[in-house]
CSV table of C-alpha atoms in Angstrom, one decimal:
chain,number,residue,atom,x,y,z
T,18,UNK,CA,38.5,-22.7,-0.5
T,19,UNK,CA,39.6,-20.0,-2.8
T,20,UNK,CA,42.6,-21.3,-4.5
T,21,UNK,CA,40.1,-23.8,-5.3
T,22,UNK,CA,37.6,-21.8,-6.5
T,23,UNK,CA,40.0,-19.8,-8.6
T,24,UNK,CA,41.5,-22.5,-10.2
T,25,UNK,CA,37.2,-24.1,-11.2
T,26,UNK,CA,36.5,-21.1,-12.6
T,27,UNK,CA,39.5,-21.0,-14.9
T,28,UNK,CA,38.9,-24.3,-16.6
T,29,UNK,CA,37.7,-24.4,-19.8
T,30,UNK,CA,36.1,-27.5,-19.7
T,31,UNK,CA,33.7,-26.0,-17.0
T,32,UNK,CA,32.1,-23.8,-19.5
T,33,UNK,CA,30.3,-24.0,-22.3
T,34,UNK,CA,31.0,-21.0,-24.7
T,35,UNK,CA,28.4,-19.9,-27.0
T,36,UNK,CA,29.1,-19.0,-31.3
T,37,UNK,CA,29.5,-16.3,-31.7
T,38,UNK,CA,31.2,-15.7,-27.6
T,39,UNK,CA,28.5,-13.9,-26.4
T,40,UNK,CA,26.7,-17.3,-24.2
T,41,UNK,CA,28.0,-18.5,-21.5
T,42,UNK,CA,26.6,-21.5,-20.0
T,43,UNK,CA,28.3,-23.3,-17.1
T,44,UNK,CA,28.6,-27.2,-16.9
T,45,UNK,CA,26.4,-27.3,-14.1
T,46,UNK,CA,23.2,-26.0,-12.2
T,47,UNK,CA,24.9,-22.9,-10.8
T,48,UNK,CA,23.8,-20.5,-7.8
T,49,UNK,CA,24.3,-16.9,-8.4
T,50,UNK,CA,23.8,-14.4,-6.0
T,51,UNK,CA,24.9,-11.0,-5.5
T,52,UNK,CA,28.9,-10.9,-3.6
T,53,UNK,CA,29.5,-8.7,-0.8
T,54,UNK,CA,25.7,-7.9,-0.3
T,55,UNK,CA,25.1,-10.3,2.6
T,56,UNK,CA,22.5,-12.6,0.6
T,57,UNK,CA,21.1,-16.1,2.0
T,58,UNK,CA,20.6,-19.2,-0.3
T,59,UNK,CA,19.2,-21.8,1.5
T,60,UNK,CA,18.9,-25.8,1.0
T,61,UNK,CA,20.4,-28.4,-1.0
T,62,UNK,CA,19.4,-27.2,-4.0
T,63,UNK,CA,20.0,-23.3,-3.7
T,64,UNK,CA,22.6,-24.1,-6.8
T,65,UNK,CA,19.2,-23.2,-8.9
T,66,UNK,CA,18.5,-20.1,-6.9
T,67,UNK,CA,18.8,-16.3,-7.8
T,68,UNK,CA,19.5,-14.0,-6.0
T,69,UNK,CA,20.8,-10.3,-6.8
T,70,UNK,CA,19.3,-7.9,-4.4
T,71,UNK,CA,20.9,-7.2,-1.1
T,72,UNK,CA,19.9,-8.4,2.2
T,73,UNK,CA,18.3,-10.5,0.1
T,74,UNK,CA,16.6,-15.0,1.2
T,75,UNK,CA,15.8,-17.1,-1.2
T,76,UNK,CA,15.5,-21.1,0.1
T,77,UNK,CA,14.3,-21.7,3.8
T,78,UNK,CA,16.8,-23.3,6.0
T,79,UNK,CA,16.6,-27.2,6.3
T,80,UNK,CA,14.3,-27.0,3.8
T,81,UNK,CA,15.1,-28.3,0.1
T,82,UNK,CA,13.0,-25.4,-2.0
T,83,UNK,CA,14.1,-25.1,-5.4
T,84,UNK,CA,14.2,-22.4,-8.5
T,85,UNK,CA,14.1,-19.4,-6.3
T,86,UNK,CA,14.4,-15.8,-7.1
T,87,UNK,CA,15.1,-11.9,-6.0
T,88,UNK,CA,15.4,-10.2,-8.6
T,89,UNK,CA,16.5,-7.3,-6.6
T,90,UNK,CA,16.3,-4.8,-4.2
T,91,UNK,CA,15.9,-5.2,0.5
T,92,UNK,CA,16.0,-7.8,2.2
T,93,UNK,CA,12.9,-9.5,0.4
T,94,UNK,CA,12.0,-13.5,1.5
T,95,UNK,CA,11.6,-15.9,-2.2
T,96,UNK,CA,11.1,-19.6,-0.5
T,97,UNK,CA,9.3,-21.5,-2.3
T,98,UNK,CA,9.0,-23.6,-5.1
T,99,UNK,CA,9.5,-21.4,-7.9
T,100,UNK,CA,8.5,-18.9,-6.6
T,101,UNK,CA,9.6,-15.5,-7.3
T,102,UNK,CA,10.3,-11.5,-6.1
T,103,UNK,CA,11.1,-8.9,-9.0
T,104,UNK,CA,12.3,-6.4,-6.7
T,105,UNK,CA,11.0,-4.1,-4.2
T,106,UNK,CA,12.1,-4.1,0.2
T,107,UNK,CA,11.2,-6.4,2.5
T,108,UNK,CA,8.9,-8.3,0.4
T,109,UNK,CA,8.1,-12.2,0.8
T,110,UNK,CA,7.2,-14.9,-1.5
T,111,UNK,CA,5.9,-17.8,0.6
T,112,UNK,CA,5.0,-21.0,-1.1
T,113,UNK,CA,5.4,-22.8,-4.5
T,114,UNK,CA,4.9,-20.3,-7.7
T,115,UNK,CA,4.1,-17.6,-6.0
T,116,UNK,CA,5.4,-14.0,-7.5
T,117,UNK,CA,6.2,-10.6,-6.1
T,118,UNK,CA,6.5,-7.7,-8.7
T,119,UNK,CA,7.7,-5.3,-6.4
T,120,UNK,CA,7.4,-2.5,-3.5
T,121,UNK,CA,7.7,-2.6,-0.4
T,122,UNK,CA,6.5,-5.2,2.5
T,123,UNK,CA,4.4,-7.9,0.6
T,124,UNK,CA,3.0,-10.5,1.0
T,125,UNK,CA,2.0,-14.0,-0.7
T,126,UNK,CA,1.1,-16.9,1.0
T,127,UNK,CA,0.4,-20.1,-0.9
T,128,UNK,CA,0.8,-21.1,-4.2
T,129,UNK,CA,0.2,-19.3,-7.4
T,130,UNK,CA,-0.4,-16.8,-5.9
T,131,UNK,CA,1.6,-12.5,-7.0
T,132,UNK,CA,1.5,-9.6,-6.0
T,133,UNK,CA,2.5,-7.2,-8.7
T,134,UNK,CA,3.9,-4.7,-6.8
T,135,UNK,CA,2.3,-1.8,-3.7
T,136,UNK,CA,3.1,-1.3,-0.2
T,137,UNK,CA,2.2,-3.8,2.8
T,138,UNK,CA,-0.1,-6.4,0.7
T,139,UNK,CA,-0.7,-10.2,0.3
T,140,UNK,CA,-2.2,-12.7,-1.5
T,141,UNK,CA,-3.3,-15.2,1.0
T,142,UNK,CA,-5.0,-18.0,-0.6
T,143,UNK,CA,-4.4,-20.0,-3.8
T,144,UNK,CA,-3.9,-18.6,-6.9
T,145,UNK,CA,-4.6,-14.9,-5.5
T,146,UNK,CA,-3.7,-11.8,-6.9
T,147,UNK,CA,-3.2,-8.3,-5.8
T,148,UNK,CA,-1.9,-6.0,-8.5
T,149,UNK,CA,-0.5,-2.9,-6.1
T,150,UNK,CA,-2.5,-0.2,-3.9
T,151,UNK,CA,-1.6,-0.5,-0.1
T,152,UNK,CA,-2.8,-2.3,2.5
T,153,UNK,CA,-4.7,-5.0,0.1
T,154,UNK,CA,-5.5,-8.5,1.1
T,155,UNK,CA,-6.6,-11.2,-2.1
T,156,UNK,CA,-8.4,-14.7,0.7
T,157,UNK,CA,-10.4,-16.0,-1.8
T,158,UNK,CA,-9.2,-18.7,-4.1
T,159,UNK,CA,-8.1,-17.3,-7.1
T,160,UNK,CA,-9.4,-14.1,-5.7
T,161,UNK,CA,-8.5,-10.6,-7.5
T,162,UNK,CA,-7.4,-6.3,-6.2
T,163,UNK,CA,-7.0,-4.2,-8.5
T,164,UNK,CA,-5.4,-1.8,-6.1
T,165,UNK,CA,-6.2,1.0,-4.4
T,166,UNK,CA,-6.4,1.0,-0.2
T,167,UNK,CA,-7.9,-1.4,2.6
T,168,UNK,CA,-9.6,-3.7,-0.2
T,169,UNK,CA,-10.4,-6.9,0.7
T,170,UNK,CA,-11.5,-10.4,-2.0
T,171,UNK,CA,-12.3,-13.3,0.8
T,172,UNK,CA,-14.0,-15.1,-1.5
T,173,UNK,CA,-13.1,-17.5,-4.3
T,174,UNK,CA,-12.9,-16.0,-7.3
T,175,UNK,CA,-13.7,-12.4,-5.9
T,176,UNK,CA,-13.0,-9.8,-7.6
T,177,UNK,CA,-12.2,-5.4,-6.2
T,178,UNK,CA,-11.0,-3.4,-8.9
T,179,UNK,CA,-9.6,-0.5,-6.8
T,180,UNK,CA,-11.0,1.5,-4.0
T,181,UNK,CA,-10.8,1.9,-0.6
T,182,UNK,CA,-11.8,-0.3,1.8
T,183,UNK,CA,-14.1,-2.2,0.2
T,184,UNK,CA,-14.9,-6.0,1.1
T,185,UNK,CA,-15.9,-9.2,-0.8
T,186,UNK,CA,-16.2,-12.7,1.3
T,187,UNK,CA,-18.2,-14.1,-1.6
T,188,UNK,CA,-17.7,-16.4,-3.8
T,189,UNK,CA,-17.5,-14.7,-7.6
T,190,UNK,CA,-18.8,-11.3,-6.0
T,191,UNK,CA,-17.6,-8.3,-7.7
T,192,UNK,CA,-16.4,-4.5,-6.3
T,193,UNK,CA,-15.1,-2.3,-9.2
T,194,UNK,CA,-14.5,0.2,-7.0
T,195,UNK,CA,-15.5,3.4,-4.5
T,196,UNK,CA,-15.4,3.3,-0.5
T,197,UNK,CA,-16.7,1.0,2.3
T,198,UNK,CA,-18.6,-1.2,0.0
T,199,UNK,CA,-19.3,-5.0,1.5
T,200,UNK,CA,-20.8,-7.7,-0.8
T,201,UNK,CA,-21.9,-10.8,2.6
T,202,UNK,CA,-23.8,-12.6,-1.0
T,203,UNK,CA,-22.6,-15.0,-4.1
T,204,UNK,CA,-21.8,-13.3,-7.4
T,205,UNK,CA,-23.6,-10.2,-6.6
T,206,UNK,CA,-21.5,-7.4,-8.0
T,207,UNK,CA,-21.0,-3.6,-6.8
T,208,UNK,CA,-19.9,-1.2,-9.1
T,209,UNK,CA,-19.0,1.8,-7.3
T,210,UNK,CA,-20.0,4.2,-4.6
T,211,UNK,CA,-19.5,4.6,-1.1
T,212,UNK,CA,-20.9,2.5,1.9
T,213,UNK,CA,-23.3,0.1,-0.8
T,214,UNK,CA,-23.9,-3.2,0.5
T,215,UNK,CA,-25.2,-6.4,-0.6
T,216,UNK,CA,-26.6,-9.6,0.7
T,217,UNK,CA,-28.2,-11.1,-1.2
T,218,UNK,CA,-27.1,-13.7,-4.1
T,219,UNK,CA,-26.6,-12.4,-7.4
T,220,UNK,CA,-27.3,-9.2,-6.3
T,221,UNK,CA,-26.3,-5.8,-8.5
T,222,UNK,CA,-25.1,-1.9,-7.2
T,223,UNK,CA,-24.1,0.3,-10.2
T,224,UNK,CA,-22.9,2.9,-7.5
T,225,UNK,CA,-24.7,6.1,-4.5
T,226,UNK,CA,-24.3,5.7,-1.8
T,227,UNK,CA,-25.2,3.6,0.9
T,228,UNK,CA,-27.8,1.7,-1.1
T,229,UNK,CA,-28.4,-2.1,0.3
T,230,UNK,CA,-29.9,-5.1,-1.2
T,231,UNK,CA,-31.0,-8.0,0.4
T,232,UNK,CA,-32.7,-9.2,-2.1
T,233,UNK,CA,-31.7,-12.1,-4.6
T,234,UNK,CA,-31.1,-11.0,-7.9
T,235,UNK,CA,-32.4,-8.1,-6.3
T,236,UNK,CA,-30.4,-3.6,-7.3
T,237,UNK,CA,-30.0,-0.5,-7.1
T,238,UNK,CA,-28.3,1.7,-10.6
T,239,UNK,CA,-27.4,4.6,-7.9
T,240,UNK,CA,-28.9,7.2,-6.0
T,241,UNK,CA,-28.4,7.8,-1.5
T,242,UNK,CA,-29.6,5.2,1.0
T,243,UNK,CA,-32.3,2.8,-1.2
T,244,UNK,CA,-33.0,-0.3,-0.5
T,245,UNK,CA,-34.0,-2.7,-2.2
T,246,UNK,CA,-35.2,-6.1,-0.6
T,247,UNK,CA,-35.8,-6.8,3.4
T,248,UNK,CA,-35.0,-10.6,2.8
T,249,UNK,CA,-33.4,-12.9,0.5
T,250,UNK,CA,-37.3,-14.1,-0.6
T,251,UNK,CA,-38.3,-10.7,-1.9
T,252,UNK,CA,-36.5,-11.8,-5.5
T,253,UNK,CA,-35.3,-9.5,-8.1
T,254,UNK,CA,-36.6,-6.3,-6.4
T,255,UNK,CA,-35.5,-3.5,-8.2
T,256,UNK,CA,-35.1,0.4,-7.6
T,257,UNK,CA,-33.6,2.7,-9.9
T,258,UNK,CA,-32.3,5.3,-8.8
T,259,UNK,CA,-32.9,8.5,-5.9
T,260,UNK,CA,-33.0,9.3,-2.3
T,261,UNK,CA,-34.5,6.8,0.7
T,262,UNK,CA,-36.0,4.9,-2.1
T,263,UNK,CA,-37.3,1.3,-1.3
T,264,UNK,CA,-38.9,-1.6,-3.5
T,265,UNK,CA,-39.9,-4.8,-0.8
T,266,UNK,CA,-42.1,-6.7,-2.4
T,267,UNK,CA,-40.4,-10.2,-4.7
T,268,UNK,CA,-40.5,-8.1,-9.1
T,269,UNK,CA,-41.3,-4.3,-7.2
T,270,UNK,CA,-40.0,-1.6,-8.5
T,271,UNK,CA,-39.1,2.0,-8.1
T,272,UNK,CA,-38.1,4.3,-10.7
T,273,UNK,CA,-36.8,7.2,-8.6
T,274,UNK,CA,-37.8,10.0,-6.5
T,275,UNK,CA,-37.3,10.0,-2.7
T,276,UNK,CA,-38.9,8.2,0.1
T,277,UNK,CA,-40.9,6.4,-2.4
T,278,UNK,CA,-42.0,2.4,-1.3
T,279,UNK,CA,-43.4,-0.7,-3.4
T,280,UNK,CA,-44.0,-3.2,-1.0
T,281,UNK,CA,-46.3,-5.5,-2.6
T,282,UNK,CA,-45.1,-8.3,-5.0
T,283,UNK,CA,-44.8,-7.0,-8.4
T,284,UNK,CA,-45.9,-3.6,-7.5
T,285,UNK,CA,-43.5,-0.3,-8.9
T,286,UNK,CA,-43.0,3.3,-7.7
T,287,UNK,CA,-42.5,5.3,-11.0
T,288,UNK,CA,-40.8,8.5,-8.8
T,289,UNK,CA,-41.8,11.1,-7.3
T,290,UNK,CA,-41.9,11.3,-3.2
T,291,UNK,CA,-43.9,9.8,-0.6
T,292,UNK,CA,-45.5,7.4,-2.8
T,293,UNK,CA,-46.8,4.0,-1.9
T,294,UNK,CA,-47.4,0.9,-3.8
T,295,UNK,CA,-48.9,-2.4,-1.5
T,296,UNK,CA,-50.8,-4.1,-3.7
T,297,UNK,CA,-49.7,-6.4,-6.0
T,298,UNK,CA,-48.8,-5.5,-8.5
T,299,UNK,CA,-50.2,-2.4,-8.1
T,300,UNK,CA,-48.6,0.7,-9.3
T,301,UNK,CA,-48.4,4.8,-8.5
T,302,UNK,CA,-46.3,6.8,-11.6
T,303,UNK,CA,-45.5,9.2,-9.6
T,304,UNK,CA,-46.7,12.5,-7.9
T,305,UNK,CA,-46.4,13.4,-4.0
T,306,UNK,CA,-47.7,11.2,-1.5
T,307,UNK,CA,-49.7,8.8,-3.7
T,308,UNK,CA,-51.3,5.8,-2.3
T,309,UNK,CA,-52.1,2.5,-4.3
T,310,UNK,CA,-53.1,-0.3,-1.6
T,311,UNK,CA,-55.0,-2.7,-4.0
T,312,UNK,CA,-54.0,-5.4,-6.5
T,313,UNK,CA,-53.9,-4.2,-9.7
T,314,UNK,CA,-55.1,-0.8,-8.7
T,315,UNK,CA,-53.2,2.8,-9.7
T,316,UNK,CA,-52.6,6.1,-8.6
T,317,UNK,CA,-50.5,9.3,-9.5
T,318,UNK,CA,-50.8,13.4,-9.0
T,319,UNK,CA,-51.3,14.4,-5.8
T,320,UNK,CA,-51.9,12.8,-2.8
T,321,UNK,CA,-54.5,9.8,-4.2
T,322,UNK,CA,-55.2,7.1,-2.2
T,323,UNK,CA,-56.5,3.8,-4.2
T,324,UNK,CA,-58.1,1.4,-0.4
T,325,UNK,CA,-56.7,-1.8,-0.1
T,326,UNK,CA,-60.7,-3.1,-1.0
T,327,UNK,CA,-60.4,-1.7,-3.5
T,328,UNK,CA,-59.6,-3.9,-6.0
T,329,UNK,CA,-58.8,-2.7,-10.1
T,330,UNK,CA,-59.1,0.9,-9.8
T,331,UNK,CA,-57.2,3.7,-10.3
T,332,UNK,CA,-57.0,7.8,-8.6
T,333,UNK,CA,-56.6,10.1,-10.2
T,334,UNK,CA,-55.6,14.1,-8.8
T,335,UNK,CA,-56.2,14.4,-5.0
T,336,UNK,CA,-59.5,11.7,-5.0
T,337,UNK,CA,-59.9,8.4,-3.0
T,338,UNK,CA,-61.6,5.1,-4.8
T,339,UNK,CA,-64.6,3.8,-3.1
T,340,UNK,CA,-65.0,1.1,-4.8
T,341,UNK,CA,-63.7,-2.1,-6.7
T,342,UNK,CA,-63.4,-1.5,-10.0
T,343,UNK,CA,-63.3,2.4,-10.2
T,344,UNK,CA,-61.8,5.3,-11.5
T,345,UNK,CA,-61.3,8.1,-9.5
T,346,UNK,CA,-60.4,11.6,-10.2
T,347,UNK,CA,-61.6,15.4,-9.5
T,348,UNK,CA,-61.8,16.1,-12.9
T,349,UNK,CA,-62.1,14.5,-16.5
T,350,UNK,CA,-61.7,16.0,-19.2
T,351,UNK,CA,-61.6,15.0,-23.0
T,352,UNK,CA,-64.1,15.4,-26.4
T,353,UNK,CA,-65.9,13.1,-26.3
T,354,UNK,CA,-67.3,10.2,-23.0
T,355,UNK,CA,-68.5,6.5,-24.2
T,356,UNK,CA,-69.7,3.9,-22.1
T,357,UNK,CA,-68.9,0.3,-23.9
T,358,UNK,CA,-70.8,-2.6,-22.6
T,359,UNK,CA,-71.2,-6.4,-24.3
T,360,UNK,CA,-74.3,-6.1,-27.2
T,361,UNK,CA,-77.2,-7.1,-25.3
T,362,UNK,CA,-78.4,-8.9,-28.3
T,363,UNK,CA,-75.6,-10.5,-29.5
T,364,UNK,CA,-72.7,-10.0,-26.1
T,365,UNK,CA,-70.1,-12.9,-28.2
T,366,UNK,CA,-70.3,-10.8,-31.5
T,367,UNK,CA,-71.1,-7.6,-30.8
T,368,UNK,CA,-69.9,-4.1,-28.5
T,369,UNK,CA,-72.8,-1.4,-27.6
T,370,UNK,CA,-71.4,2.2,-27.4
T,371,UNK,CA,-73.8,4.8,-24.7
T,372,UNK,CA,-72.4,8.6,-25.5
T,373,UNK,CA,-73.3,10.7,-23.0
T,374,UNK,CA,-75.4,14.3,-22.6
T,375,UNK,CA,-73.2,17.0,-22.2
T,376,UNK,CA,-74.7,20.1,-20.6
T,377,UNK,CA,-73.3,23.7,-19.9
T,378,UNK,CA,-73.6,22.9,-15.9
T,379,UNK,CA,-73.3,20.4,-14.2
T,380,UNK,CA,-76.6,18.7,-13.3
T,381,UNK,CA,-77.8,16.1,-11.5
T,382,UNK,CA,-81.1,14.2,-13.1
T,383,UNK,CA,-83.7,12.1,-10.7
T,384,UNK,CA,-86.7,10.4,-12.5
T,385,UNK,CA,-89.9,7.7,-11.2
T,386,UNK,CA,-93.2,7.2,-11.9
T,387,UNK,CA,-96.2,7.6,-9.4
T,388,UNK,CA,-100.0,7.4,-9.8
T,389,UNK,CA,-102.6,10.1,-9.0
T,390,UNK,CA,-104.4,9.5,-5.6
T,391,UNK,CA,-108.0,9.7,-6.0
T,392,UNK,CA,-108.2,13.4,-4.9
T,393,UNK,CA,-106.2,13.9,-8.0
T,394,UNK,CA,-102.8,14.6,-6.2
T,395,UNK,CA,-100.0,12.2,-5.6
T,396,UNK,CA,-96.8,13.4,-3.6
T,397,UNK,CA,-93.0,12.8,-4.8
T,398,UNK,CA,-90.2,12.5,-2.5
T,399,UNK,CA,-87.2,13.1,-2.8
T,400,UNK,CA,-83.7,11.8,-1.3
T,401,UNK,CA,-83.6,13.4,1.7
T,402,UNK,CA,-80.1,15.6,0.7
T,403,UNK,CA,-81.6,16.9,-2.8
T,404,UNK,CA,-81.6,20.3,-1.6
T,405,UNK,CA,-78.1,19.8,0.2
T,406,UNK,CA,-76.8,19.2,-3.4
T,407,UNK,CA,-79.0,20.4,-5.4
T,408,UNK,CA,-80.6,24.5,-6.9
T,409,UNK,CA,-82.9,25.5,-9.6
T,410,UNK,CA,-84.3,22.4,-10.0
T,411,UNK,CA,-86.9,21.7,-13.0
T,412,UNK,CA,-89.5,18.9,-13.2
T,413,UNK,CA,-90.8,17.6,-16.1
T,414,UNK,CA,-94.0,15.2,-16.3
T,415,UNK,CA,-95.7,12.7,-18.7
T,416,UNK,CA,-98.8,11.0,-18.6
T,417,UNK,CA,-98.9,7.7,-20.2
T,418,UNK,CA,-101.8,6.1,-22.2
T,419,UNK,CA,-103.9,9.6,-21.5
T,420,UNK,CA,-104.6,12.2,-23.1
T,421,UNK,CA,-105.6,14.3,-20.1
T,422,UNK,CA,-103.0,17.2,-18.9
T,423,UNK,CA,-100.3,16.5,-15.8
T,424,UNK,CA,-99.0,19.6,-14.0
T,425,UNK,CA,-97.3,20.3,-11.2
T,426,UNK,CA,-99.7,21.0,-8.1
T,427,UNK,CA,-96.8,22.1,-6.4
T,428,UNK,CA,-93.2,23.0,-6.8
T,429,UNK,CA,-89.9,21.1,-4.7
T,430,UNK,CA,-90.3,22.6,-1.1
T,431,UNK,CA,-88.9,20.3,1.5
T,432,UNK,CA,-87.2,17.8,-0.3
T,433,UNK,CA,-90.6,16.8,-2.4
T,434,UNK,CA,-93.3,17.8,-4.3
T,435,UNK,CA,-97.0,17.0,-6.2
T,436,UNK,CA,-98.5,16.3,-8.8
T,437,UNK,CA,-102.0,17.0,-9.9
T,438,UNK,CA,-104.2,15.2,-12.7
T,439,UNK,CA,-106.7,12.8,-13.6
T,440,UNK,CA,-106.8,10.5,-10.3
T,441,UNK,CA,-105.7,6.9,-12.3
T,442,UNK,CA,-103.1,8.4,-14.1
T,443,UNK,CA,-99.6,6.6,-14.4
T,444,UNK,CA,-96.9,9.7,-14.5
T,445,UNK,CA,-93.4,9.5,-15.6
T,446,UNK,CA,-91.0,12.3,-14.0
T,447,UNK,CA,-87.9,14.2,-14.2
T,448,UNK,CA,-86.0,16.5,-12.3
T,449,UNK,CA,-83.0,17.6,-13.4
T,450,UNK,CA,-80.8,20.1,-11.3
T,451,UNK,CA,-78.0,22.8,-11.0
T,452,UNK,CA,-75.6,20.7,-8.9
T,453,UNK,CA,-74.2,22.9,-5.9
T,454,UNK,CA,-71.9,21.0,-4.4
T,455,UNK,CA,-68.3,21.7,-3.7
T,456,UNK,CA,-67.1,19.0,-6.5
T,457,UNK,CA,-69.3,20.7,-8.9
T,458,UNK,CA,-67.6,24.8,-7.9
T,459,UNK,CA,-64.3,23.6,-7.8
T,460,UNK,CA,-64.7,21.8,-11.4
T,461,UNK,CA,-66.3,24.7,-13.0
T,462,UNK,CA,-63.5,27.2,-11.6
T,463,UNK,CA,-60.8,25.3,-13.1
T,464,UNK,CA,-62.8,24.1,-16.2
T,465,UNK,CA,-65.0,26.6,-16.8
T,466,UNK,CA,-67.0,26.3,-20.3
T,467,UNK,CA,-65.5,28.9,-22.8
T,468,UNK,CA,-61.7,29.2,-21.5
T,469,UNK,CA,-58.9,31.0,-23.0
T,470,UNK,CA,-56.3,28.9,-24.7
T,471,UNK,CA,-52.8,29.8,-22.9
T,472,UNK,CA,-49.2,29.3,-23.6
T,473,UNK,CA,-48.4,26.1,-25.1
T,474,UNK,CA,-52.5,25.4,-26.4
T,475,UNK,CA,-51.8,28.7,-28.3
T,476,UNK,CA,-52.2,27.7,-32.2
T,477,UNK,CA,-52.5,24.0,-30.9
T,478,UNK,CA,-55.4,22.1,-31.3
T,479,UNK,CA,-57.2,19.4,-29.6
T,480,UNK,CA,-59.7,18.4,-32.1
T,481,UNK,CA,-56.5,17.3,-34.1
T,482,UNK,CA,-55.4,15.0,-31.1
T,483,UNK,CA,-58.0,13.0,-31.5
T,484,UNK,CA,-57.3,12.8,-35.3
T,485,UNK,CA,-53.4,11.6,-35.1
T,486,UNK,CA,-54.4,8.0,-35.2
T,487,UNK,CA,-57.5,7.5,-36.8
T,488,UNK,CA,-57.0,10.0,-39.6
T,489,UNK,CA,-56.6,7.9,-43.0
T,490,UNK,CA,-59.5,5.9,-41.0
T,491,UNK,CA,-62.2,8.9,-41.4
T,492,UNK,CA,-60.5,11.6,-44.0
T,493,UNK,CA,-63.2,9.7,-46.6
T,494,UNK,CA,-65.7,10.0,-43.7
T,495,UNK,CA,-67.3,13.5,-43.1
T,496,UNK,CA,-65.9,16.9,-43.0
T,497,UNK,CA,-62.6,15.7,-41.1
T,498,UNK,CA,-59.6,18.0,-42.1
T,499,UNK,CA,-56.3,19.3,-40.1
T,500,UNK,CA,-57.1,22.8,-38.3
T,501,UNK,CA,-53.2,22.9,-38.2
T,502,UNK,CA,-49.5,22.1,-39.7
T,503,UNK,CA,-48.5,20.2,-36.6
T,504,UNK,CA,-51.5,17.9,-36.5
T,505,UNK,CA,-51.4,16.5,-40.2
T,506,UNK,CA,-47.1,16.3,-39.0
T,507,UNK,CA,-47.1,14.0,-35.7
T,508,UNK,CA,-49.5,12.3,-38.3
T,509,UNK,CA,-47.1,11.5,-40.1
T,510,UNK,CA,-44.1,10.9,-37.9
T,511,UNK,CA,-46.6,8.1,-36.1
T,512,UNK,CA,-47.1,6.0,-39.2
T,513,UNK,CA,-43.7,6.4,-40.2
T,514,UNK,CA,-42.6,5.5,-36.9
T,515,UNK,CA,-45.4,1.9,-37.0
T,516,UNK,CA,-44.1,0.5,-40.0
T,517,UNK,CA,-40.3,0.5,-38.3
């Protein structure tokens, strides 16, 4: 009764004072509650509880939970062993060692769980943590939601750092932030962005919008509506960025651009627009609407195409390949064309280099051998397409083993000509003709024989370009010298780089 209570608290032997008189200890355990505030301390161990709030509860009726603490606030319930609520409103800590720092209507349902604050956050598995925000849920074992809104870390050891409506339900998955991002794979990561998805284990989306990884170990750095892999077997497919790009083969790669697809294993599209690398280890460097469909093929520029059967081929400048081991381009521009092969006399130890013949006109050359017949004539038939692709033909004749004259008896007409001379004479013949096919005509327009330098070419030396990497080896061999200071500077910079 009141008298007994007054007597007990006035008895000196019920209290032990510290020295000096600044600390007061009770002789026995003593539960503490704010008086007149409608607080409840339940259970046989209520003497271990602390309840300093208003209309708050520690413990559970009919249960014996000890060391529950409510530091303040209103309508908070700390009902587990060693559970703690520091403050706030309508917070509930239901299990052992559960903690709520404050906020409103937060809930921790399992042992060793923590909600630091915020609004209607739930830590719903052992060792789970919600740092703040609102409507966040950490439901996986040791899962963490740092803050934000409507986020869920449902996998064991999963983490959502913040953002809005991000969800991961798998082990050791991480979403750093962003909006509406989802992970459905163990060990996967989304750095941010919006509406990104990861279905492949160890997949990483750094950011972007509507990027999706289905490949194991796949990656998307950023961009919009990009896809890495169609299934888990498309291992390590990567898209760096861009718009609606797809890396669908194992170890495939798209560097950027838009509407690009690398569907072959080890295939690469560097960038550009509407390019496709579908062959094994095929590459499209960039450009637009280029296709590299053959194994180990290469395409670039604009509407170039390497057919699937043309292995080890490359196409440039709107060209289509026609065979394997081929390089196709509308035009090649270089100082000297060199043909390299094993030396026929010593193929294992020597190389034979042969150089192309230059001309001021694009020409075709035809040659053969003929024998003068008994009537002193022999007709030579040229290909039936000769006059369709040639103009201004010229004929050269050489008699073999005789000083007798051989001559052109009838000039080329109807894809044939006639040689005259002594019967039985062996004749070597050569026909050269200017090309008039569309490719040759376009080449002469694009690369005329004489061309003025414009733009960045003015004051720049193409000859210096050829010497930059090898000048130190050739400077003592004949008349090699720099035409420009730029050439010398670039050469010296290259040497410094190589020493590094």
